[in-house]
XYZ file of C-alpha atoms in Angstrom:
486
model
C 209.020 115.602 116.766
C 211.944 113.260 115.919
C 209.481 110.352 115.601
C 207.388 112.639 113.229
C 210.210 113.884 111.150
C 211.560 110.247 111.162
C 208.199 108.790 110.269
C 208.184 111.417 107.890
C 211.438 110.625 106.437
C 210.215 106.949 106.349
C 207.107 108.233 104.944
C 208.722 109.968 102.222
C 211.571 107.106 101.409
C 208.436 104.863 101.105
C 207.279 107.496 98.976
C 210.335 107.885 97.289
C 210.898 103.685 96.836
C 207.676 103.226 95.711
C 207.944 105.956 93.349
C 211.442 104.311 92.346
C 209.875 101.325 92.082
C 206.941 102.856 90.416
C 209.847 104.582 87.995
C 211.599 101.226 87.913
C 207.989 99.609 87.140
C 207.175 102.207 84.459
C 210.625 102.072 82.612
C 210.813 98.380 83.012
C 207.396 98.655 81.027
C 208.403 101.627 78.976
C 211.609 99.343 78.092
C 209.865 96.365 77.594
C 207.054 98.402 75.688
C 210.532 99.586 73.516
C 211.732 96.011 73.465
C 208.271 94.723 72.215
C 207.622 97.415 70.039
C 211.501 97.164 68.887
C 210.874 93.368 69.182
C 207.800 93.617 66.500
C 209.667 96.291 64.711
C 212.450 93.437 64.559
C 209.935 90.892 63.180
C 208.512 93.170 60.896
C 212.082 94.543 59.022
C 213.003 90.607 59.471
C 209.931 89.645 57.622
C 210.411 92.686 55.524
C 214.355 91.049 54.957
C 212.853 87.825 54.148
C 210.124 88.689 52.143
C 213.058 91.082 50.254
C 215.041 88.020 50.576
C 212.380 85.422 48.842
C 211.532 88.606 45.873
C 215.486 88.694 45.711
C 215.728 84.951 45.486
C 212.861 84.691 43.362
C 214.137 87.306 41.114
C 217.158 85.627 40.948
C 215.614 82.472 39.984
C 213.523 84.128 37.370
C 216.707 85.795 35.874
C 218.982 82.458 36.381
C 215.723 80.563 34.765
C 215.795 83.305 31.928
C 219.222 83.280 31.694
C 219.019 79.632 31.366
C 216.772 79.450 29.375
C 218.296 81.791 26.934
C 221.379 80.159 27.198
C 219.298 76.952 26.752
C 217.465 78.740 23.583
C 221.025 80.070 22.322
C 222.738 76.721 22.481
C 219.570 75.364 21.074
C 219.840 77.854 17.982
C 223.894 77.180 17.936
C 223.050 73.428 17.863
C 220.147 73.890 15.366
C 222.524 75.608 13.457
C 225.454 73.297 13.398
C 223.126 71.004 12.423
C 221.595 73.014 9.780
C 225.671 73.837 8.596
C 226.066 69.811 9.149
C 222.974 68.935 6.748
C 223.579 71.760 4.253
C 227.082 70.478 4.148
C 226.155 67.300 3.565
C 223.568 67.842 1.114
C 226.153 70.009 -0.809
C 228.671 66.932 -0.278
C 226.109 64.609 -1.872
C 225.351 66.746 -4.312
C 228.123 67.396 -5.491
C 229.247 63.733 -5.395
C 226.154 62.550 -7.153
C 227.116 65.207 -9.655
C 230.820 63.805 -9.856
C 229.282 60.614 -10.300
C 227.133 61.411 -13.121
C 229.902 63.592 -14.507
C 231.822 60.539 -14.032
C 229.425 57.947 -15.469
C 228.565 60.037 -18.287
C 232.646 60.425 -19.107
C 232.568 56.714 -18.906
C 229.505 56.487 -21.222
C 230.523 58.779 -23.431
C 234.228 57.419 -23.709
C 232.782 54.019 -23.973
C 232.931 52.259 -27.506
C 231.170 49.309 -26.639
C 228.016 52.142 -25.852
C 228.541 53.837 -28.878
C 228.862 50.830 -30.900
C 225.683 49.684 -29.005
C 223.839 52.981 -29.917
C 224.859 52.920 -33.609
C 223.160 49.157 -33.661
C 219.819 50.312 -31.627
C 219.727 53.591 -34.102
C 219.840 51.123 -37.314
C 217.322 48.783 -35.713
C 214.916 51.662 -34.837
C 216.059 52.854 -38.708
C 215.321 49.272 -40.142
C 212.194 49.347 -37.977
C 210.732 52.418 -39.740
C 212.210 51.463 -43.138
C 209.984 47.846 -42.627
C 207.074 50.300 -41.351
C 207.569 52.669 -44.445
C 207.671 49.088 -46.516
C 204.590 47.729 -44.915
C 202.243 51.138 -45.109
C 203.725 51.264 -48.867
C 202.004 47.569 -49.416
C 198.805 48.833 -47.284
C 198.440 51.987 -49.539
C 199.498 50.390 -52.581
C 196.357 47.285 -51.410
C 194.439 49.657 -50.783
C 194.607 51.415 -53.777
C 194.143 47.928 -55.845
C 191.129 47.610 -53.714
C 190.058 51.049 -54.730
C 190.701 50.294 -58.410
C 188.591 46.720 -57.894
C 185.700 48.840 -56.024
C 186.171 51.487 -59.323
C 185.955 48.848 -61.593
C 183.175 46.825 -60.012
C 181.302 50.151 -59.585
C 182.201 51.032 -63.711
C 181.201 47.469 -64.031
C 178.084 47.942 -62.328
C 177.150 51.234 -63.661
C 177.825 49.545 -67.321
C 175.244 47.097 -66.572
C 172.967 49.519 -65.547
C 173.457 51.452 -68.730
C 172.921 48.148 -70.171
C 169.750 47.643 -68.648
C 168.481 50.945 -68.869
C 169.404 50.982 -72.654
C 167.558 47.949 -72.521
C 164.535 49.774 -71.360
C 165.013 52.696 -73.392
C 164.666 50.320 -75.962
C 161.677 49.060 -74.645
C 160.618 52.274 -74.028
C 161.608 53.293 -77.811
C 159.381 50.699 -78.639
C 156.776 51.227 -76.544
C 157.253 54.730 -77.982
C 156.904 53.597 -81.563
C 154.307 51.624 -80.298
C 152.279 54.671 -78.747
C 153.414 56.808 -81.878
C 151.601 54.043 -84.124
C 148.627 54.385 -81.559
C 148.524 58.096 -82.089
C 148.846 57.566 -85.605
C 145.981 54.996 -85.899
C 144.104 57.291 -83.591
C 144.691 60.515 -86.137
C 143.834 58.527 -88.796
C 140.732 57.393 -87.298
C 140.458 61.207 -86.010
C 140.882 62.595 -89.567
C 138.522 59.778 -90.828
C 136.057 60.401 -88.261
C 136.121 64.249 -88.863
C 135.893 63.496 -92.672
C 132.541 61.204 -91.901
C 131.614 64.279 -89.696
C 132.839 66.539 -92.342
C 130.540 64.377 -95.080
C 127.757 64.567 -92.262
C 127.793 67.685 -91.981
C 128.278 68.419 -95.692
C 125.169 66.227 -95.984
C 123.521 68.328 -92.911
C 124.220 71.529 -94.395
C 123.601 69.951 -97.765
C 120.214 69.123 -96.701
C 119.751 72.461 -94.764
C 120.622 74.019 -98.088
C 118.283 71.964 -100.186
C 115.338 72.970 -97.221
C 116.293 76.436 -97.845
C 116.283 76.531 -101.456
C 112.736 74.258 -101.002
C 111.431 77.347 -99.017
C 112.979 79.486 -100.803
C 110.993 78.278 -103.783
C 107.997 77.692 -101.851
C 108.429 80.513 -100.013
C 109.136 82.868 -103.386
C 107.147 81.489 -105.745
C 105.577 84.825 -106.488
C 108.845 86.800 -106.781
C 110.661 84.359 -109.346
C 113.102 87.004 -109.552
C 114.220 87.818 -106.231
C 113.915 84.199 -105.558
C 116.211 83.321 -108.639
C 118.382 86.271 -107.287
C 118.190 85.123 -103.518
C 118.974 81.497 -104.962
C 121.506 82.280 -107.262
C 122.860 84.409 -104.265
C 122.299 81.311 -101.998
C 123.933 79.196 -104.621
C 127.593 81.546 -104.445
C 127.128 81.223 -100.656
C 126.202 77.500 -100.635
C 129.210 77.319 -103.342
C 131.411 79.644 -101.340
C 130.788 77.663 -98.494
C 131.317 74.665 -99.973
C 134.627 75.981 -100.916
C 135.491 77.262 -97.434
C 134.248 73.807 -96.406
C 136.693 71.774 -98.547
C 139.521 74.261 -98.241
C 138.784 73.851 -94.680
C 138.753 70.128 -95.096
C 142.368 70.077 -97.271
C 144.049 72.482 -94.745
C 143.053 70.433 -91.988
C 144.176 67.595 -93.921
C 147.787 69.028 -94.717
C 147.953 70.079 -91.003
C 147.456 66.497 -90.014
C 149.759 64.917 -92.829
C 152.664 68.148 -91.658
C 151.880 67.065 -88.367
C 152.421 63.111 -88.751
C 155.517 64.132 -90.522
C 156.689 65.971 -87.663
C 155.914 63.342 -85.761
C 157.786 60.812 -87.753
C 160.615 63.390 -88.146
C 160.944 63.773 -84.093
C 160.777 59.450 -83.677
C 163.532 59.877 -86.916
C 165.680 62.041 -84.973
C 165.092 60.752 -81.219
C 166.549 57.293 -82.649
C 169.382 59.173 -84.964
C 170.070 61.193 -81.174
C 169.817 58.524 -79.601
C 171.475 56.035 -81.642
C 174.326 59.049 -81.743
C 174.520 59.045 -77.730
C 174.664 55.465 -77.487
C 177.194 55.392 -80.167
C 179.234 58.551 -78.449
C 178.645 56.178 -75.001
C 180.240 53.290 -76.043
C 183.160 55.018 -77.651
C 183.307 56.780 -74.053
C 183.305 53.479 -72.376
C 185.842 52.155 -74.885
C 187.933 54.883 -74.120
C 187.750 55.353 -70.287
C 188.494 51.326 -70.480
C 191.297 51.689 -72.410
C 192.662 54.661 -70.582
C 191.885 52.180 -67.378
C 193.313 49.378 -68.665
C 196.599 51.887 -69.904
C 196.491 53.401 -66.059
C 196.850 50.404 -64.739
C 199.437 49.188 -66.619
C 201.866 52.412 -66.070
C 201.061 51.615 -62.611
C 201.607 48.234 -62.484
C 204.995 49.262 -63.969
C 205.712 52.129 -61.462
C 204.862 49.859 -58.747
C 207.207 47.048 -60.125
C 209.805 49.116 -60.937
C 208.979 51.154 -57.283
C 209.484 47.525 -55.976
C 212.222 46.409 -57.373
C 214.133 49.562 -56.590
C 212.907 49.116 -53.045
C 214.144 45.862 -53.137
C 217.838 46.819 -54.456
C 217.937 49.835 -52.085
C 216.996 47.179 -48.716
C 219.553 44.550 -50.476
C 222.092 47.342 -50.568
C 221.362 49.037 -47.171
C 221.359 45.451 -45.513
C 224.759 44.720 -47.686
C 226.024 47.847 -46.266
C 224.781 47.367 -42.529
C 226.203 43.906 -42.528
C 229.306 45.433 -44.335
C 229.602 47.380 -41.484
C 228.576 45.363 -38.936
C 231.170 43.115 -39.894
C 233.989 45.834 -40.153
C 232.940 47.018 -36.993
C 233.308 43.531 -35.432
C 236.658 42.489 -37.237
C 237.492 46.705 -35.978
C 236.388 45.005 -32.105
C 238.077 42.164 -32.235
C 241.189 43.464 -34.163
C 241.170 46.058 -31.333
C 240.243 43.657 -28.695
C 243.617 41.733 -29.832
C 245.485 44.743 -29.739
C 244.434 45.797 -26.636
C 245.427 42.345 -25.169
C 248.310 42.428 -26.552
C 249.158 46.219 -25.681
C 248.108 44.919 -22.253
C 250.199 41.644 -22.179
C 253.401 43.733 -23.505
C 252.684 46.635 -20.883
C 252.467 43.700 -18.421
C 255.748 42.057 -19.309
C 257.419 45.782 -19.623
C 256.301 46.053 -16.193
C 257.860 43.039 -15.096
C 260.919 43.626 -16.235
C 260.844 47.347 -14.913
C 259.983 46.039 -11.788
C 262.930 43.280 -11.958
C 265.199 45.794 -13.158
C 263.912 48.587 -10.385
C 264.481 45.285 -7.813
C 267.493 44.783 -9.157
C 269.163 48.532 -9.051
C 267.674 48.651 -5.441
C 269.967 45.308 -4.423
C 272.520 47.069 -6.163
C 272.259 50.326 -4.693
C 271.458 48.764 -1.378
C 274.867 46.506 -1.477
C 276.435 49.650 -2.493
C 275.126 51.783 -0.413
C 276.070 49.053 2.458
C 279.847 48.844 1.135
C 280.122 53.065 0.767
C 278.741 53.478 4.412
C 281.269 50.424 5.801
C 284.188 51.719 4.112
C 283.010 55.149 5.264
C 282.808 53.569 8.973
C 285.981 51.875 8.112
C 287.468 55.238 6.871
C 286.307 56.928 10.042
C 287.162 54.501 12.610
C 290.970 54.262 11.013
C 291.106 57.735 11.392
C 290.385 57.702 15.008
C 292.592 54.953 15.404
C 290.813 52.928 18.246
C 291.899 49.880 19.782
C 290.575 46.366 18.691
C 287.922 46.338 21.203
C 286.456 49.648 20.664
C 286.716 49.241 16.838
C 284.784 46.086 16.962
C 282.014 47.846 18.991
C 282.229 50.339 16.764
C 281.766 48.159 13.273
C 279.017 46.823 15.451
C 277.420 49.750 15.752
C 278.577 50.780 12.095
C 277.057 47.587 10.865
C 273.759 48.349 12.978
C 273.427 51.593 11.676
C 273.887 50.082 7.982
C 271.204 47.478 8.512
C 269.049 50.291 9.927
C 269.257 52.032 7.229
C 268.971 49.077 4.858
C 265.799 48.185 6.787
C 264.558 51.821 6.364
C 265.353 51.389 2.592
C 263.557 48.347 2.736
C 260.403 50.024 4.400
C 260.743 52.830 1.929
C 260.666 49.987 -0.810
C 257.851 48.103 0.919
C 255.641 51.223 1.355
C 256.604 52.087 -2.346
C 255.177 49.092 -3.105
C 252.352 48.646 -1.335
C 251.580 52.040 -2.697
C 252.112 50.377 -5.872
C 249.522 47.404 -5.037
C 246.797 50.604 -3.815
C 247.365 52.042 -7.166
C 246.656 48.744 -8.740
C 243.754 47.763 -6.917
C 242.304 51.583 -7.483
C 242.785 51.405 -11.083
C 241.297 47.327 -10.894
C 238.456 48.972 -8.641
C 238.226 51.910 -11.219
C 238.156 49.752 -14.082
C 235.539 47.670 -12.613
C 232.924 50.695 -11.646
C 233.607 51.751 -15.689
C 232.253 48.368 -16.713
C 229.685 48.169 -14.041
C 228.769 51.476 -15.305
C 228.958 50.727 -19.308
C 226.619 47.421 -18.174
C 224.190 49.187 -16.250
C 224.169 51.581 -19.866
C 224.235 48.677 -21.797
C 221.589 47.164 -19.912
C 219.115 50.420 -19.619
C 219.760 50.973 -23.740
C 218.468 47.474 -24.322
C 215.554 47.796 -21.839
C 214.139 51.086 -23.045
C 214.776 51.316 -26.499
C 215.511 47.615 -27.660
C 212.196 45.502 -27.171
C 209.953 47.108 -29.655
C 213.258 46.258 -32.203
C 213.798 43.226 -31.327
C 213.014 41.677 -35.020
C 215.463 44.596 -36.544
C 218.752 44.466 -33.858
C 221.824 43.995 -35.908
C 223.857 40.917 -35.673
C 225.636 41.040 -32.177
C 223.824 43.213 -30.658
C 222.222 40.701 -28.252
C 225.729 39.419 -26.554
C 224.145 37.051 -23.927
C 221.310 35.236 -22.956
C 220.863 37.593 -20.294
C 220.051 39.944 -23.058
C 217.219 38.275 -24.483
C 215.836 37.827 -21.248
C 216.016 41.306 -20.416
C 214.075 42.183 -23.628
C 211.235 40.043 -22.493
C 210.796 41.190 -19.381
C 210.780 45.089 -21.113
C 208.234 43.961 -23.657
C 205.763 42.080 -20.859
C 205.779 45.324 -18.165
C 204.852 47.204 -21.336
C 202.347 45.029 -22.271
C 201.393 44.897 -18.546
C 201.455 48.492 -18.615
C 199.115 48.990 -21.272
C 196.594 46.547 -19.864
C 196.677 48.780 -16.558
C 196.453 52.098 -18.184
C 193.069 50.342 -20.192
């Protein structure tokens, strides 16, 4: 029984350790199950971290990369504008120093005499220039109106001869009138004697007619004598009436022809009296249009000489005038030229001796000045009563302090002057832009607006050679540039 319950005991501690270990198995796998599942649950949350990590990282980049970049963009746009505020300033600072220049240059200019004087000689060359244009198309007009009046009185010459010759053959055709008029008249008269022979003829004709009648009558009436007397006596009014008629016929047409010839001779009688009167009336015409011609020409010649010898007296006194002028405005230069030199020369020797004096007081002040501060170093060091030794170290140092001072008197005087020498050399420097400037005028005046009056400049306007070369060079690029613009 003990064996049994001890077996059983065994038994059921076997039982029991293998179920412990079996427990022990099973939470050994339940824990590693937990530290596997916790394990993956570890790598997930730290890929989870990471991957948070890498967006947070990433996100930071993208916001350090935008703010970068806006700072980038900002300092970009603060740069662009600086530079912007740089250019604009400097534009403005041009600017306005190219206007202070010009402002500058044109007070120069305009304060210049030499310009002005220079101006008043271009404006009475370009003055002279259209005077000797106004001259010259005066001599063109006045040539071509003498050619006009030659072409007038070649063509009045021409028509005259034409007249002439057609007078000529009027007269030829007067007489070839006269000549057909005595044609006609030969031919009427041969007419009128013809119609008389046909007249006769038929007188003879009817004659005979009447002398067949009255033989038929009386052959015809022999047996009635009395209406045949009656019928002939009757015949005989008729034939005698008609005779009558015939002649009065005969005489009318006769008168007809001789009122007619007279007609005829009174139109040739008048035609040559008309025409004799228009020839007459064309001559007298002719005389007259030639002497109002000839009379025309003659006022004209005198308006034109007297036109031209008032031109002539106006040019002698403009030019007399000009070089009046001219000349007052050179002995005006070189009166004030003197002056100035003079003005200049004094100034200079004023200066001077200002300056000597000024050098002068200063040596005087300065030795002065030295004596006041040693006698107030004096003054002082009495007062204090030193000993020999310290009141030698102290005139020492008195005497330093003096020649310290002197030097910065000195400096003060050598600054002053240098100052003095900048002021110069500014006002030299100034002086010497101002005739740059009034050359460069000078020079630009001549060029644009002296070579087309270069025959017309006043005397002295052309100072230098360099002048008249500059005036040849203007005149060949214009010449140059009208070949190019062809």
């Amino acid at each position: 029984m003990m064996n049994t319950r001890r077996m059983m005991e065994r038994r059921i501690e076997k039982e029991r350790d293998r179920e412990a270990q079996l427990g022990g198995i099973e939470k050994m796998l339940f824990e590693q199950a937990l530290t596997n599942t916790a394990a993956r649950s570890d790598a997930r949350v730290e890929a989870m971290r990471r991957q948070r990590l890498r967006e947070q990282e990433e996100t930071e980049l993208r916001q350090d990369a935008l703010f970068i970049q806006r700072m980038q963009e900002q300092e970009r746009r603060q740069k662009l504008t600086e530079m912007e505020d740089r250019l604009a300033r400097e534009l403005e600072r041009r600017k306005a120093e190219q206007i202070r220049e010009y402002q500058n240059r044109q007070r120069v200019i305009n304060g210049s005499d030499e310009i002005r004087d220079l101006k008043a000689k271009l404006e009475a060359a370009r003055v002279t220039k259209e005077r000797a244009a106004q001259l010259l198309e005066q001599q063109i007009r006045e040539e071509e109106e003498r050619w006009h009046e030659r072409v007038l009185a070649e063509r009045m010459e021409e028509e005259r001869l034409k007249a002439l010759e057609h007078e000529v053959a009027k007269e030829q055709s007067t007489e070839n009138v006269k000549y057909q008029t005595k044609l006609m008249q030969q031919d009427q008269i041969r007419l009128r004697e013809k119609a008389k022979e046909e007249s006769m003829a038929e007188y003879i004709r009817e004659k005979e007619q009447v002398e067949q009648i009255v033989e038929k009558i009386r052959l015809e009436d022999q047996r009635e004598v009395e209406e045949r007397l009656a019928r002939q006596a009757e015949a005989q009014r008729e034939l005698a009436l008609f005779i009558q008629q015939k002649d009065e016929e005969r005489r009318m047409q006769q008168i007809k022809e001789e009122e007619e010839l007279r007609k005829i001779e009174e139109f040739a009688r008048m035609k040559r009296e008309r025409e004799e009167r228009i020839e007459r009336e064309r001559k007298q015409a002719e005389e007259e249009k030639k002497r109002i011609l000839n009379e025309l020409c003659r006022q004209q010649a005198e308006r034109n000489a007297e036109r031209e010898e008032l031109e002539y007296l106006r040019d002698e006194l403009y030019r007399e005038e000009r070089e009046a002028l001219d000349r007052a405005k050179d002995e005006a230069a070189l009166k004030k030229a003197i002056e100035d030199r003079f003005q200049m020369m004094k100034a200079f020797e004023q200066q001077m001796a200002e300056k000597e004096e000024r050098k002068l007081q200063r040596a005087e002040e300065e030795r002065k000045f030295r004596d006041i501060m040693l006698a107030k170093f004096a003054e002082d060091d009495r007062i204090e009563q030193m000993n020999d030794q310290k009141r030698r170290i102290k005139i020492q140092e008195h005497k330093r302090e003096v020649e310290r001072l002197v030097d910065i008197r000195r400096q003060m005087y050598q600054e002053e002057r240098e100052n003095e020498l900048r002021e110069r050399a500014r006002l030299q420097e100034e002086e010497a832009q101002k005739q740059r400037i009034i050359e460069e005028e000078r020079k630009r005046l001549l060029r644009e607006h002296a070579a087309g009056l270069k025959d017309f400049l006043p005397k002295g306007t052309l100072q230098k050679r360099e002048d008249v070369d500059l005036l040849d060079q203007a005149a060949q690029a214009k010449v140059k540039a009208r070949r190019e613009a062809k």
